[in-house]
PDB file of N, CA and C in Angstrom:
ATOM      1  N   UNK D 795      25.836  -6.879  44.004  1.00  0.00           N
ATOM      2  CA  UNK D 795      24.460  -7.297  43.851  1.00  0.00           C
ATOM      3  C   UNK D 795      23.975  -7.837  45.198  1.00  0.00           C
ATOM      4  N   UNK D 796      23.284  -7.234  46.171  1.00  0.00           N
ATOM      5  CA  UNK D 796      22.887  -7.361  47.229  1.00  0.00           C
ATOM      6  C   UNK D 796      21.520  -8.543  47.014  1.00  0.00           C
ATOM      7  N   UNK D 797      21.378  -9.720  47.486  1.00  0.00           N
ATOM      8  CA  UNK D 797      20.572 -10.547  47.567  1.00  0.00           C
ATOM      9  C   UNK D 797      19.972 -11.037  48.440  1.00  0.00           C
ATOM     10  N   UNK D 798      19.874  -9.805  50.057  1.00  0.00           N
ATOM     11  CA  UNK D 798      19.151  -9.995  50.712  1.00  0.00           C
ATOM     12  C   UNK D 798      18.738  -8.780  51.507  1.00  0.00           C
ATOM     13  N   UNK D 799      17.618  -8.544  52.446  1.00  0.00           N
ATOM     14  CA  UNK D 799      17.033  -7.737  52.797  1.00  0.00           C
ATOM     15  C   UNK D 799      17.762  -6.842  53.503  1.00  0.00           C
ATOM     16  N   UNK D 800      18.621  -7.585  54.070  1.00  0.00           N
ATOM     17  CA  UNK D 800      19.542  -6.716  54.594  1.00  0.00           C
ATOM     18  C   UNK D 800      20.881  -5.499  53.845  1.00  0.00           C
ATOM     19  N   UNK D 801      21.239  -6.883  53.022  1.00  0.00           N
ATOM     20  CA  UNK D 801      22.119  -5.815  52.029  1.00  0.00           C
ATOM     21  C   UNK D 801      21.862  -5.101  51.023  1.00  0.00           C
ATOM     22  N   UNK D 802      20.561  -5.337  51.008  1.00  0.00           N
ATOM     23  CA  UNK D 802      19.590  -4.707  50.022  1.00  0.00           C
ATOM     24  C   UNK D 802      20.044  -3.030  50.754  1.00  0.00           C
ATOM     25  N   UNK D 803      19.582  -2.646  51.946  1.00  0.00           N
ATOM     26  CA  UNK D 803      19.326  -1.671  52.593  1.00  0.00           C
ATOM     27  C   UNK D 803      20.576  -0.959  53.081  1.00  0.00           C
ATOM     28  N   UNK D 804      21.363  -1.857  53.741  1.00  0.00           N
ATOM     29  CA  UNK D 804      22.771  -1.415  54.235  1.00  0.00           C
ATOM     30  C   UNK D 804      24.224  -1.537  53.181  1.00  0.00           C
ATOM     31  N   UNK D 805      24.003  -2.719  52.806  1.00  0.00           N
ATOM     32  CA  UNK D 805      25.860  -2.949  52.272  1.00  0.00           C
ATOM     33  C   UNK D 805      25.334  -2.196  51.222  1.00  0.00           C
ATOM     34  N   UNK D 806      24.551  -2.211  50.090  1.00  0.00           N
ATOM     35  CA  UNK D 806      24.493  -1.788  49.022  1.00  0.00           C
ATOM     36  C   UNK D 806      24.887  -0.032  48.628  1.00  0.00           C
ATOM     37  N   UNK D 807      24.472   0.262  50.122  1.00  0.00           N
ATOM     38  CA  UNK D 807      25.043   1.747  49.902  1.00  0.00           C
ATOM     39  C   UNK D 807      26.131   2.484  50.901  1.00  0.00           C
ATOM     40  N   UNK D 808      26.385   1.103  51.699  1.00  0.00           N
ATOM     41  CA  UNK D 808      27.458   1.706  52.652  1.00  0.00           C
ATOM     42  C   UNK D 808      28.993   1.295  51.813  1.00  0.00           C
ATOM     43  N   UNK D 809      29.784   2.405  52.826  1.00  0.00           N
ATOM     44  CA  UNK D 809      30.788   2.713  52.101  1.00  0.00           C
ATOM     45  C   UNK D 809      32.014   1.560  52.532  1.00  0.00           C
ATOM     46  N   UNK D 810      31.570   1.051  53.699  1.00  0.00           N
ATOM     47  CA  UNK D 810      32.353   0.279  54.538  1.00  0.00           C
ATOM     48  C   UNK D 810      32.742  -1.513  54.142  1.00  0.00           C
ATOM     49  N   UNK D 811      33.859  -1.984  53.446  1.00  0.00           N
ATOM     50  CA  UNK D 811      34.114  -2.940  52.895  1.00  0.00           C
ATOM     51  C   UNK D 811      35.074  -4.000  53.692  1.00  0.00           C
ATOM     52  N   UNK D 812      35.042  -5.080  54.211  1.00  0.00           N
ATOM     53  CA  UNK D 812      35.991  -5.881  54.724  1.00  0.00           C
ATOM     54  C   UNK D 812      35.885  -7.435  53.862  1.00  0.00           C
ATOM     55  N   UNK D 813      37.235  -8.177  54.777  1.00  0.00           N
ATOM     56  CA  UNK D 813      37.435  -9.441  54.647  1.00  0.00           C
ATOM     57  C   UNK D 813      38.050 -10.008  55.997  1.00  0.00           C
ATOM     58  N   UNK D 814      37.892 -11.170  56.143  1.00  0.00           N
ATOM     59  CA  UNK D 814      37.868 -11.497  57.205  1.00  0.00           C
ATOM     60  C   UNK D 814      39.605 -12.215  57.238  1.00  0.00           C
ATOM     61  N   UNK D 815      40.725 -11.893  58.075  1.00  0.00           N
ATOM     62  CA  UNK D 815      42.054 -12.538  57.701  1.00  0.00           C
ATOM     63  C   UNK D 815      42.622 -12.802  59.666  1.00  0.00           C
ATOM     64  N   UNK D 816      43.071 -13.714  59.841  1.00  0.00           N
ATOM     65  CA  UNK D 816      43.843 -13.978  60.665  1.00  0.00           C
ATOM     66  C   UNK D 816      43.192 -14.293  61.774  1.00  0.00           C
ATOM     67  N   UNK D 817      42.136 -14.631  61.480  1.00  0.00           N
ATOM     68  CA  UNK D 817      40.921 -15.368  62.445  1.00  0.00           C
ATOM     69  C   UNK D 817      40.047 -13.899  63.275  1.00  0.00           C
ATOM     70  N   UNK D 818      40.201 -13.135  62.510  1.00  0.00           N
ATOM     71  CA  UNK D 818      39.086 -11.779  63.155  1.00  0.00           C
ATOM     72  C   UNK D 818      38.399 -11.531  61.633  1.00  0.00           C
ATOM     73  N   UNK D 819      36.844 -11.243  61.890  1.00  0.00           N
ATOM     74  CA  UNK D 819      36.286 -10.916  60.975  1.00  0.00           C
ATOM     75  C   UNK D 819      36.663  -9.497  60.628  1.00  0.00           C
ATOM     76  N   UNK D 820      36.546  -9.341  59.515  1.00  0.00           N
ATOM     77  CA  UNK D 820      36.284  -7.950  59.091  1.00  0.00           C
ATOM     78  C   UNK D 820      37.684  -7.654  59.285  1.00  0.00           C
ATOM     79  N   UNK D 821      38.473  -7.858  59.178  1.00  0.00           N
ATOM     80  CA  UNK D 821      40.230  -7.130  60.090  1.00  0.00           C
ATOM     81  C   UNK D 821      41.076  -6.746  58.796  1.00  0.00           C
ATOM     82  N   UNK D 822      40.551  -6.572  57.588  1.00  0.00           N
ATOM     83  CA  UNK D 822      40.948  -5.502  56.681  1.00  0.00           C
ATOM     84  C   UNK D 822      39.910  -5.129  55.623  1.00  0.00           C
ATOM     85  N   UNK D 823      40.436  -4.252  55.177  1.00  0.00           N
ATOM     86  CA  UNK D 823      38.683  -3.170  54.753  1.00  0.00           C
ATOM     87  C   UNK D 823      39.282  -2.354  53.967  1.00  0.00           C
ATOM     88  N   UNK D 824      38.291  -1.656  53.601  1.00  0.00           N
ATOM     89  CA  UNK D 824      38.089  -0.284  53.417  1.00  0.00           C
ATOM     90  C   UNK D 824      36.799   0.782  53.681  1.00  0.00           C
ATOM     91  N   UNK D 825      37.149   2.126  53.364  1.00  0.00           N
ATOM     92  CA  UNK D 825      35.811   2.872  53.372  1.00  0.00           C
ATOM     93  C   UNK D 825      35.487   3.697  52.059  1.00  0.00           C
ATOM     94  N   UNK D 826      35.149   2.794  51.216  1.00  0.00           N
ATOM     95  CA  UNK D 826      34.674   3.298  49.477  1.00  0.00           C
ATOM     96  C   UNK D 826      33.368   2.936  48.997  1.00  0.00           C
ATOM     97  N   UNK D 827      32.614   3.752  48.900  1.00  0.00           N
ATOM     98  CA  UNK D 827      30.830   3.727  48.404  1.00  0.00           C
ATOM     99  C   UNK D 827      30.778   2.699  47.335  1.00  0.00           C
ATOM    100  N   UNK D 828      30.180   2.010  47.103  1.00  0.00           N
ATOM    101  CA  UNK D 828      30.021   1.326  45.838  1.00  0.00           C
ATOM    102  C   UNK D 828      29.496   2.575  44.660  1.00  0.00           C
ATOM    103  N   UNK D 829      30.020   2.340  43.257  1.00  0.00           N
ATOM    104  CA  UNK D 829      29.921   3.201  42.336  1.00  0.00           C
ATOM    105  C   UNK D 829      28.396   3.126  41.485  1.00  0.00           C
ATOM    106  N   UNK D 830      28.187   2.031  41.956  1.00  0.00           N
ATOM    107  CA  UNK D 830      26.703   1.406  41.874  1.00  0.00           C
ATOM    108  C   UNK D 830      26.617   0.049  42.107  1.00  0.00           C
ATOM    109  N   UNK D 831      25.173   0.194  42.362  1.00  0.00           N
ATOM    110  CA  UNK D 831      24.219  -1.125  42.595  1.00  0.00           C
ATOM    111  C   UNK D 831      23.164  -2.078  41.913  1.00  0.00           C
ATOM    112  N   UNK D 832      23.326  -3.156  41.538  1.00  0.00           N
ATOM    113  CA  UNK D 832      21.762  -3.254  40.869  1.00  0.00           C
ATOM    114  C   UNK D 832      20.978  -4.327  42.418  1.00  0.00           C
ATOM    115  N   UNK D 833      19.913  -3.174  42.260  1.00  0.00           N
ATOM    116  CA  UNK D 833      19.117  -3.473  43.374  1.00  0.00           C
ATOM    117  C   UNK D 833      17.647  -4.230  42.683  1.00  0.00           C
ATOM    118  N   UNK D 834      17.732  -5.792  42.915  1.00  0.00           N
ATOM    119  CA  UNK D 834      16.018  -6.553  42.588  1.00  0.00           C
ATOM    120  C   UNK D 834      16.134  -6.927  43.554  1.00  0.00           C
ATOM    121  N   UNK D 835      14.452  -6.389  44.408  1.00  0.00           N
ATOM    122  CA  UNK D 835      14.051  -7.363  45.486  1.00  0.00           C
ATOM    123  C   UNK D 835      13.562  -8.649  45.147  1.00  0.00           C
ATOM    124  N   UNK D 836      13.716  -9.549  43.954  1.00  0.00           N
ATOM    125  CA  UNK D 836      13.208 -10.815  43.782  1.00  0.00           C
ATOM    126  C   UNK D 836      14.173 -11.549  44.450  1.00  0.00           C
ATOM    127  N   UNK D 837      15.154 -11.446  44.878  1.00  0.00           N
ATOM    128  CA  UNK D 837      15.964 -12.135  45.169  1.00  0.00           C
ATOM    129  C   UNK D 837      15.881 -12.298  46.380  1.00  0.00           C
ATOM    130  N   UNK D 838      14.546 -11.544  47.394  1.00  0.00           N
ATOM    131  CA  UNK D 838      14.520 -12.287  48.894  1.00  0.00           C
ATOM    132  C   UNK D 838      13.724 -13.149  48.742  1.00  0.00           C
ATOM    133  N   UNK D 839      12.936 -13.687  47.350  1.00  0.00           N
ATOM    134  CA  UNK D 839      12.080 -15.072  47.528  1.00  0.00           C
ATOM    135  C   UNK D 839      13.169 -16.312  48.065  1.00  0.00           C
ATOM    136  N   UNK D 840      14.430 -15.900  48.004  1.00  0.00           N
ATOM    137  CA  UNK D 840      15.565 -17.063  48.151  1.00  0.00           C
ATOM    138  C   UNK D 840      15.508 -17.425  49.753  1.00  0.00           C
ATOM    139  N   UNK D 841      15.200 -16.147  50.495  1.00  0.00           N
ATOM    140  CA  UNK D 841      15.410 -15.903  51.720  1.00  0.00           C
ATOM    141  C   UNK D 841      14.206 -16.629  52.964  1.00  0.00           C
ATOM    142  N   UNK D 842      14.784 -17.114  53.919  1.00  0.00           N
ATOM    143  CA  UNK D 842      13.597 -17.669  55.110  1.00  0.00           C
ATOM    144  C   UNK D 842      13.015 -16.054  55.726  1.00  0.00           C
ATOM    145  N   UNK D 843      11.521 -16.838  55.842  1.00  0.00           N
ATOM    146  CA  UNK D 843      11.347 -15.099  56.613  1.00  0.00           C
ATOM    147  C   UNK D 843      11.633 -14.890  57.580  1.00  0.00           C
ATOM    148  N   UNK D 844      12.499 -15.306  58.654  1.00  0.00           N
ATOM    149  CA  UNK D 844      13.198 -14.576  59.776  1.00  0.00           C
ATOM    150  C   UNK D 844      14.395 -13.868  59.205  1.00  0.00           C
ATOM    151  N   UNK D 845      15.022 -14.235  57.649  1.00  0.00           N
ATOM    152  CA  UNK D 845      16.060 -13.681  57.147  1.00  0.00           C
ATOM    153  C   UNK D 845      15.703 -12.236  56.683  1.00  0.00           C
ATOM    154  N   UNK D 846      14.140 -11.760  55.977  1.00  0.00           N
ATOM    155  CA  UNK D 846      13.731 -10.975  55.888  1.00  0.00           C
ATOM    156  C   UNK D 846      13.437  -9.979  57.325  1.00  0.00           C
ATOM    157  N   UNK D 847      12.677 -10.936  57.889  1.00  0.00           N
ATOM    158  CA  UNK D 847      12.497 -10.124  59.595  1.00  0.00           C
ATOM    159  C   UNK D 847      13.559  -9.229  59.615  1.00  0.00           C
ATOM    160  N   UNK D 848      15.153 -10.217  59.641  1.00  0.00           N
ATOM    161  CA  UNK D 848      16.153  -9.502  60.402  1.00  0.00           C
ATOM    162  C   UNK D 848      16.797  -7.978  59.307  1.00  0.00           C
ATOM    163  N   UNK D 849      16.697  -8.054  58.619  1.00  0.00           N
ATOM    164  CA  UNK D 849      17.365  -7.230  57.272  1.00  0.00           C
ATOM    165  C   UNK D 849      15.691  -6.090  57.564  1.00  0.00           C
ATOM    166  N   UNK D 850      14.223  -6.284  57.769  1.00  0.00           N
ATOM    167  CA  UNK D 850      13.470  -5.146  58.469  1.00  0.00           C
ATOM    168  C   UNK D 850      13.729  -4.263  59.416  1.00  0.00           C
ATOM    169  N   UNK D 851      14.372  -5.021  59.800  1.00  0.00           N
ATOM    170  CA  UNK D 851      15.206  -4.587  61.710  1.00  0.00           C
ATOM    171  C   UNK D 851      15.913  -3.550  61.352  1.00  0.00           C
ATOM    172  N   UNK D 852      17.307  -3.563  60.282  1.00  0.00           N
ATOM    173  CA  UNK D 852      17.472  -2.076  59.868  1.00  0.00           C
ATOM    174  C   UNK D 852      16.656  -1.234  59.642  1.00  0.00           C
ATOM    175  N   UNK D 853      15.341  -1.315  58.860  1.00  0.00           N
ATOM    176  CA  UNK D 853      14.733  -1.083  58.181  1.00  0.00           C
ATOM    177  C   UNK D 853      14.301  -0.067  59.178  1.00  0.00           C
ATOM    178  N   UNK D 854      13.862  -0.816  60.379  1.00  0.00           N
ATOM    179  CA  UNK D 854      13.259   0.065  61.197  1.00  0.00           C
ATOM    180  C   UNK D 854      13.940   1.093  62.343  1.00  0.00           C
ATOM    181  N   UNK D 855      14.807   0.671  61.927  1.00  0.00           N
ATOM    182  CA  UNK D 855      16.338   1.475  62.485  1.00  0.00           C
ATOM    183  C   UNK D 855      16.416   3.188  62.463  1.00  0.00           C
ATOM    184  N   UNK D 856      15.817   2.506  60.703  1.00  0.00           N
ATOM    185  CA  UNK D 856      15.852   4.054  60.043  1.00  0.00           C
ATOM    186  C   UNK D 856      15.046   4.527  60.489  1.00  0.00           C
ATOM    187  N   UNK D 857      13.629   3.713  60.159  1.00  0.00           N
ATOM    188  CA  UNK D 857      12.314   4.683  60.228  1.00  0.00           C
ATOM    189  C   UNK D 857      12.425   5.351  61.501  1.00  0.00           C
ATOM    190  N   UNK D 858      12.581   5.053  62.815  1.00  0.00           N
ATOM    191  CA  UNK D 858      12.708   5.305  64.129  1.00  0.00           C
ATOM    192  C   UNK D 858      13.360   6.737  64.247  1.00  0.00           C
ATOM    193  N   UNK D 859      14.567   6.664  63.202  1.00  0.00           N
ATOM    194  CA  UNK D 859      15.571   8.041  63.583  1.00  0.00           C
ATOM    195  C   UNK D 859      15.369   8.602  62.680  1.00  0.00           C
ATOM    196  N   UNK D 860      15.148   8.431  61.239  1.00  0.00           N
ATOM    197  CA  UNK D 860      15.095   9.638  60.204  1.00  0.00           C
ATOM    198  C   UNK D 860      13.678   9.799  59.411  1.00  0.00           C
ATOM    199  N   UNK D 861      12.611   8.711  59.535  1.00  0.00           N
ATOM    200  CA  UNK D 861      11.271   8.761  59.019  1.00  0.00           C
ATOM    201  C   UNK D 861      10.152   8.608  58.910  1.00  0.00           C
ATOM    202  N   UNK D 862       9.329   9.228  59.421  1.00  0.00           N
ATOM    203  CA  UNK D 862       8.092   9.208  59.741  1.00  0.00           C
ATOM    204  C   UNK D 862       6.972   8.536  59.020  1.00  0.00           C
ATOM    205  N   UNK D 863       7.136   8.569  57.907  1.00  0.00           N
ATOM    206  CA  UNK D 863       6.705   8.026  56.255  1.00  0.00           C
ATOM    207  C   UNK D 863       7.242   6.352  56.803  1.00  0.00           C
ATOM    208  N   UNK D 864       8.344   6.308  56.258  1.00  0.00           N
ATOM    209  CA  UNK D 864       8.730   4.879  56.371  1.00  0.00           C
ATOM    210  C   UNK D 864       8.433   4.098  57.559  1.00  0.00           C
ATOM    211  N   UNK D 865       8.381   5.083  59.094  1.00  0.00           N
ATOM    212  CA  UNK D 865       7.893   4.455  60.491  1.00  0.00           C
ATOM    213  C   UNK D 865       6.434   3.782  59.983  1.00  0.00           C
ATOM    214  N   UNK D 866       5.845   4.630  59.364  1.00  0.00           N
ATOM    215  CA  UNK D 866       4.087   4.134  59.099  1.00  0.00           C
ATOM    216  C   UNK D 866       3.866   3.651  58.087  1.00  0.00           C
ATOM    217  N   UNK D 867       4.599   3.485  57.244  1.00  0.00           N
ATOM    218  CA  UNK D 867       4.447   2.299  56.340  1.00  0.00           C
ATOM    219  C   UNK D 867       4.724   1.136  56.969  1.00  0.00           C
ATOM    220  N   UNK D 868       5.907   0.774  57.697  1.00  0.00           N
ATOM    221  CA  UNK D 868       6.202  -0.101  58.033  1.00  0.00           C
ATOM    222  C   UNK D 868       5.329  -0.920  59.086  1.00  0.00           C
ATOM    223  N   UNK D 869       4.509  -0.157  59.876  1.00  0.00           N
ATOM    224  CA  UNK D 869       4.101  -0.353  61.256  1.00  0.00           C
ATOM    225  C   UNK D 869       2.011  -0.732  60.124  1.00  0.00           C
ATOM    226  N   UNK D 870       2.172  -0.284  58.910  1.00  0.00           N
ATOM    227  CA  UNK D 870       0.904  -0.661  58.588  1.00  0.00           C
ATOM    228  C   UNK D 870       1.084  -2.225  58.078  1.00  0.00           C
ATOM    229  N   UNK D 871       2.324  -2.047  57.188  1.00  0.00           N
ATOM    230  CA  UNK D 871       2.575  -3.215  56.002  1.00  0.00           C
ATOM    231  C   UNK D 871       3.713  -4.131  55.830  1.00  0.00           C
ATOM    232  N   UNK D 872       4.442  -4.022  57.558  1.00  0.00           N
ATOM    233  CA  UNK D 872       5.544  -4.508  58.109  1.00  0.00           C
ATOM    234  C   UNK D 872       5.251  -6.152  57.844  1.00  0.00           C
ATOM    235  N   UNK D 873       4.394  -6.528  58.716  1.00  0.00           N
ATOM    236  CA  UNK D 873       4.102  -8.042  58.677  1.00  0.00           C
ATOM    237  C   UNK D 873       3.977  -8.698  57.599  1.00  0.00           C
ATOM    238  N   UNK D 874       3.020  -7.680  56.293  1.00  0.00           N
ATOM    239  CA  UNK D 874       2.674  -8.336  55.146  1.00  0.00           C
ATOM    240  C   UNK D 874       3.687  -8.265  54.510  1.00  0.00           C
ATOM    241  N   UNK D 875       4.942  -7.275  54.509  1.00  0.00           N
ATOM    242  CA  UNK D 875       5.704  -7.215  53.811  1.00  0.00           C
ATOM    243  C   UNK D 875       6.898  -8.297  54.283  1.00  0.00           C
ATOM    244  N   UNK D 876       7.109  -8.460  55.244  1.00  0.00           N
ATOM    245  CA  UNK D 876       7.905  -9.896  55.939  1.00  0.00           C
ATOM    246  C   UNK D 876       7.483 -10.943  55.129  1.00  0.00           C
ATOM    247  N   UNK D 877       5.998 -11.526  55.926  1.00  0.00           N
ATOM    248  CA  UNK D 877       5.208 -12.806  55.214  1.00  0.00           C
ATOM    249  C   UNK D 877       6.113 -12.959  53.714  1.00  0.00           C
ATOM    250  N   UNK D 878       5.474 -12.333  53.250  1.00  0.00           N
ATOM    251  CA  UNK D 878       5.380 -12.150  51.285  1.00  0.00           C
ATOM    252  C   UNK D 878       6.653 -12.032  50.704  1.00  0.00           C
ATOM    253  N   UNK D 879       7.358 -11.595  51.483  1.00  0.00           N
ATOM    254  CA  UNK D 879       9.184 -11.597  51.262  1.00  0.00           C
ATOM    255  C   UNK D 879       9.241 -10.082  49.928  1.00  0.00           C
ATOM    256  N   UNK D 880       8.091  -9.383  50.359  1.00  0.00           N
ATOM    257  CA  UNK D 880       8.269  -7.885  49.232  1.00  0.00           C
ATOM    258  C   UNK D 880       7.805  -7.898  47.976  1.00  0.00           C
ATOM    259  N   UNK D 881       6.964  -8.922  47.808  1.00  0.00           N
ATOM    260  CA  UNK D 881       5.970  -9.134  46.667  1.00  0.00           C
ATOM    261  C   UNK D 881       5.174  -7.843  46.957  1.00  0.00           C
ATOM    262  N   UNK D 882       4.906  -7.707  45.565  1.00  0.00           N
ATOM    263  CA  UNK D 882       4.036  -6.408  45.701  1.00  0.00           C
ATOM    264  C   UNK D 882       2.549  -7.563  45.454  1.00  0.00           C
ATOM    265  N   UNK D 883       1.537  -7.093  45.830  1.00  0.00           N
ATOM    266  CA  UNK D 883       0.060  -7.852  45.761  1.00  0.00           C
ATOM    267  C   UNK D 883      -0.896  -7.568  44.472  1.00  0.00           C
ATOM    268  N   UNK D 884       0.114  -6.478  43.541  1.00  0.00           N
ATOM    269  CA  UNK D 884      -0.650  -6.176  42.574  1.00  0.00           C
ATOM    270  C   UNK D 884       0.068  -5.197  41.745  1.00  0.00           C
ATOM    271  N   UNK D 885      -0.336  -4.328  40.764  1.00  0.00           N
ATOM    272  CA  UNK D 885       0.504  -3.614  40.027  1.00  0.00           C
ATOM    273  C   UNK D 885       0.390  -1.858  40.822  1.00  0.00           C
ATOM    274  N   UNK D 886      -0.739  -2.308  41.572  1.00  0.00           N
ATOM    275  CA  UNK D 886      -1.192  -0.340  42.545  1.00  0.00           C
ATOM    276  C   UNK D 886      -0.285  -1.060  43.688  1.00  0.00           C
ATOM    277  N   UNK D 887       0.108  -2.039  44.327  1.00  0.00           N
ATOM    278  CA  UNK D 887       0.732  -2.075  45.565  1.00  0.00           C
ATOM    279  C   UNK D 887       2.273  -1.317  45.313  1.00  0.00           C
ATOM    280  N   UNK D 888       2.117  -0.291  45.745  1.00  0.00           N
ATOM    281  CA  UNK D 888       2.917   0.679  46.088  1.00  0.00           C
ATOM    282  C   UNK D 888       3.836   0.257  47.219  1.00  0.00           C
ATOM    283  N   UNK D 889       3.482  -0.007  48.360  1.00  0.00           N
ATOM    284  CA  UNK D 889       4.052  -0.629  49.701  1.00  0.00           C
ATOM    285  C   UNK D 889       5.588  -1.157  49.699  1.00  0.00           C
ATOM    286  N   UNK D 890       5.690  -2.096  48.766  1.00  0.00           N
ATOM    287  CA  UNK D 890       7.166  -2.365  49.170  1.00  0.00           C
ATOM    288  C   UNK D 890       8.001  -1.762  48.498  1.00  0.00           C
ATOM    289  N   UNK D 891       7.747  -1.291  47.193  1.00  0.00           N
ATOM    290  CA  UNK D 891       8.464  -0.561  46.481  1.00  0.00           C
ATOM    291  C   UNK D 891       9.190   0.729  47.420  1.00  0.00           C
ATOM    292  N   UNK D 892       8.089   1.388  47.954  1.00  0.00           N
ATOM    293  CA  UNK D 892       8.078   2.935  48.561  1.00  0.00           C
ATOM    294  C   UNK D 892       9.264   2.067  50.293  1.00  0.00           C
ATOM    295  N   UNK D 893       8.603   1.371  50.942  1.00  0.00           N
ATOM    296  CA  UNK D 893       9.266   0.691  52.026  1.00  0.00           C
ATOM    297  C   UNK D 893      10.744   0.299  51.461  1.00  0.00           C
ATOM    298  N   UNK D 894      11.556   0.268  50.542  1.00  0.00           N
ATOM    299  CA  UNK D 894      12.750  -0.355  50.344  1.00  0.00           C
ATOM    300  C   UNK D 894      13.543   1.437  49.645  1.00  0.00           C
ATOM    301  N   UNK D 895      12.922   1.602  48.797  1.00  0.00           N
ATOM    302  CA  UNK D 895      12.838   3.249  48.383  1.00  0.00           C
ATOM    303  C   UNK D 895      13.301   3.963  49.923  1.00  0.00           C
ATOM    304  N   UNK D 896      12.552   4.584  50.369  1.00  0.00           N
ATOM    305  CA  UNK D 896      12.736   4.744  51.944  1.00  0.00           C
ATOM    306  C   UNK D 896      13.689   4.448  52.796  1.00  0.00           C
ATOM    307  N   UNK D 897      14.001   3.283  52.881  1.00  0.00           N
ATOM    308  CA  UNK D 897      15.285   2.907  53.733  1.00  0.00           C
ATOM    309  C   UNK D 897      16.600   3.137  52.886  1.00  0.00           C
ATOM    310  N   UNK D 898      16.448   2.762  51.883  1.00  0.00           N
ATOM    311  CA  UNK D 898      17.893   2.966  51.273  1.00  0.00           C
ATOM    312  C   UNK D 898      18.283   4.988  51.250  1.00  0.00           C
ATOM    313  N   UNK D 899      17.136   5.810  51.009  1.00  0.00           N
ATOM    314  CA  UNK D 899      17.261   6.700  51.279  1.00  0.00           C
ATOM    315  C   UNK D 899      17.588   7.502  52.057  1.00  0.00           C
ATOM    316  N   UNK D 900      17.053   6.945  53.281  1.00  0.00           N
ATOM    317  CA  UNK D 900      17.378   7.694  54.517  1.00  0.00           C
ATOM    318  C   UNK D 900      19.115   6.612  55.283  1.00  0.00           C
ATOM    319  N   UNK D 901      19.600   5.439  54.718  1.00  0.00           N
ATOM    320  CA  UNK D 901      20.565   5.188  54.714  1.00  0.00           C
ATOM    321  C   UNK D 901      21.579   5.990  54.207  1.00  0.00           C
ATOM    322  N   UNK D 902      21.130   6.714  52.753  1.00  0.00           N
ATOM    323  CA  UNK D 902      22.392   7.428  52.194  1.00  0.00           C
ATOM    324  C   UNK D 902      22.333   8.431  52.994  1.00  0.00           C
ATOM    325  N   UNK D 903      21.369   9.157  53.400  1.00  0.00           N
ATOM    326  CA  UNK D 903      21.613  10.597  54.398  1.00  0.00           C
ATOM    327  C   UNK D 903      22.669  10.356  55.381  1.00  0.00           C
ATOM    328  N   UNK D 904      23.074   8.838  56.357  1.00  0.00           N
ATOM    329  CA  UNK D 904      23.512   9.073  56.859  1.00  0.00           C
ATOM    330  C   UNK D 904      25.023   9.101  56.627  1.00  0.00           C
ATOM    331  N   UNK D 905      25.372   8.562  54.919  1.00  0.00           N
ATOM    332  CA  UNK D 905      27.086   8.692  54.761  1.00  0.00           C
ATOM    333  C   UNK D 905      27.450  10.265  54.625  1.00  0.00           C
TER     334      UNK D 905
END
């Protein structure tokens, strides 16, 4: 259950698993997809918005290399969608839904 913007986008669908042992992070693992996810963005109201900022930063990772769609969503509704922590503004605000949709998508293309 990913509970922030970041793992919303990345851990939730990457395949790549660690723990941290012998004073190095991450220094045993594995590489196994999660079999599923339950993905609610309510759970970045928990989050400061530089915590959101930084978990966008993938966000825009993607848009940059795999999406044109998600580049211009982001670059319209980036800020509001930071601010607001992914509140949608109404029941037609489409925006963050499609913006989180989007990244996780073009994340799985790349496993």
């Amino acid at each position: 259950v990913p509970t922030t913007t970041l793992s919303y986008v990345d851990a939730s669908v990457g395949a790549k698993s660690g723990v941290n042992f012998g004073g190095s992070k991450n220094r045993l693992g594995g590489y196994v997809p999660p079999c599923a996810a339950l993905l609610d963005s309510c759970f970045f109201e928990t989050q400061e918005c530089r915590d959101v900022s930084n978990g966008m930063a993938e966000m825009a990772k993607m848009a940059i290399m795999k999406s044109e769609e998600l580049f211009e969503l982001l670059e319209e509704h980036g800020p509001r969608l930071s601010a607001e922590k992914f509140s949608p503004r109404g029941a037609t605000d489409r925006a963050p839904g499609r913006v989180l949709q989007l990244s996780i998508e073009t994340m799985l293309e790349e496993l």
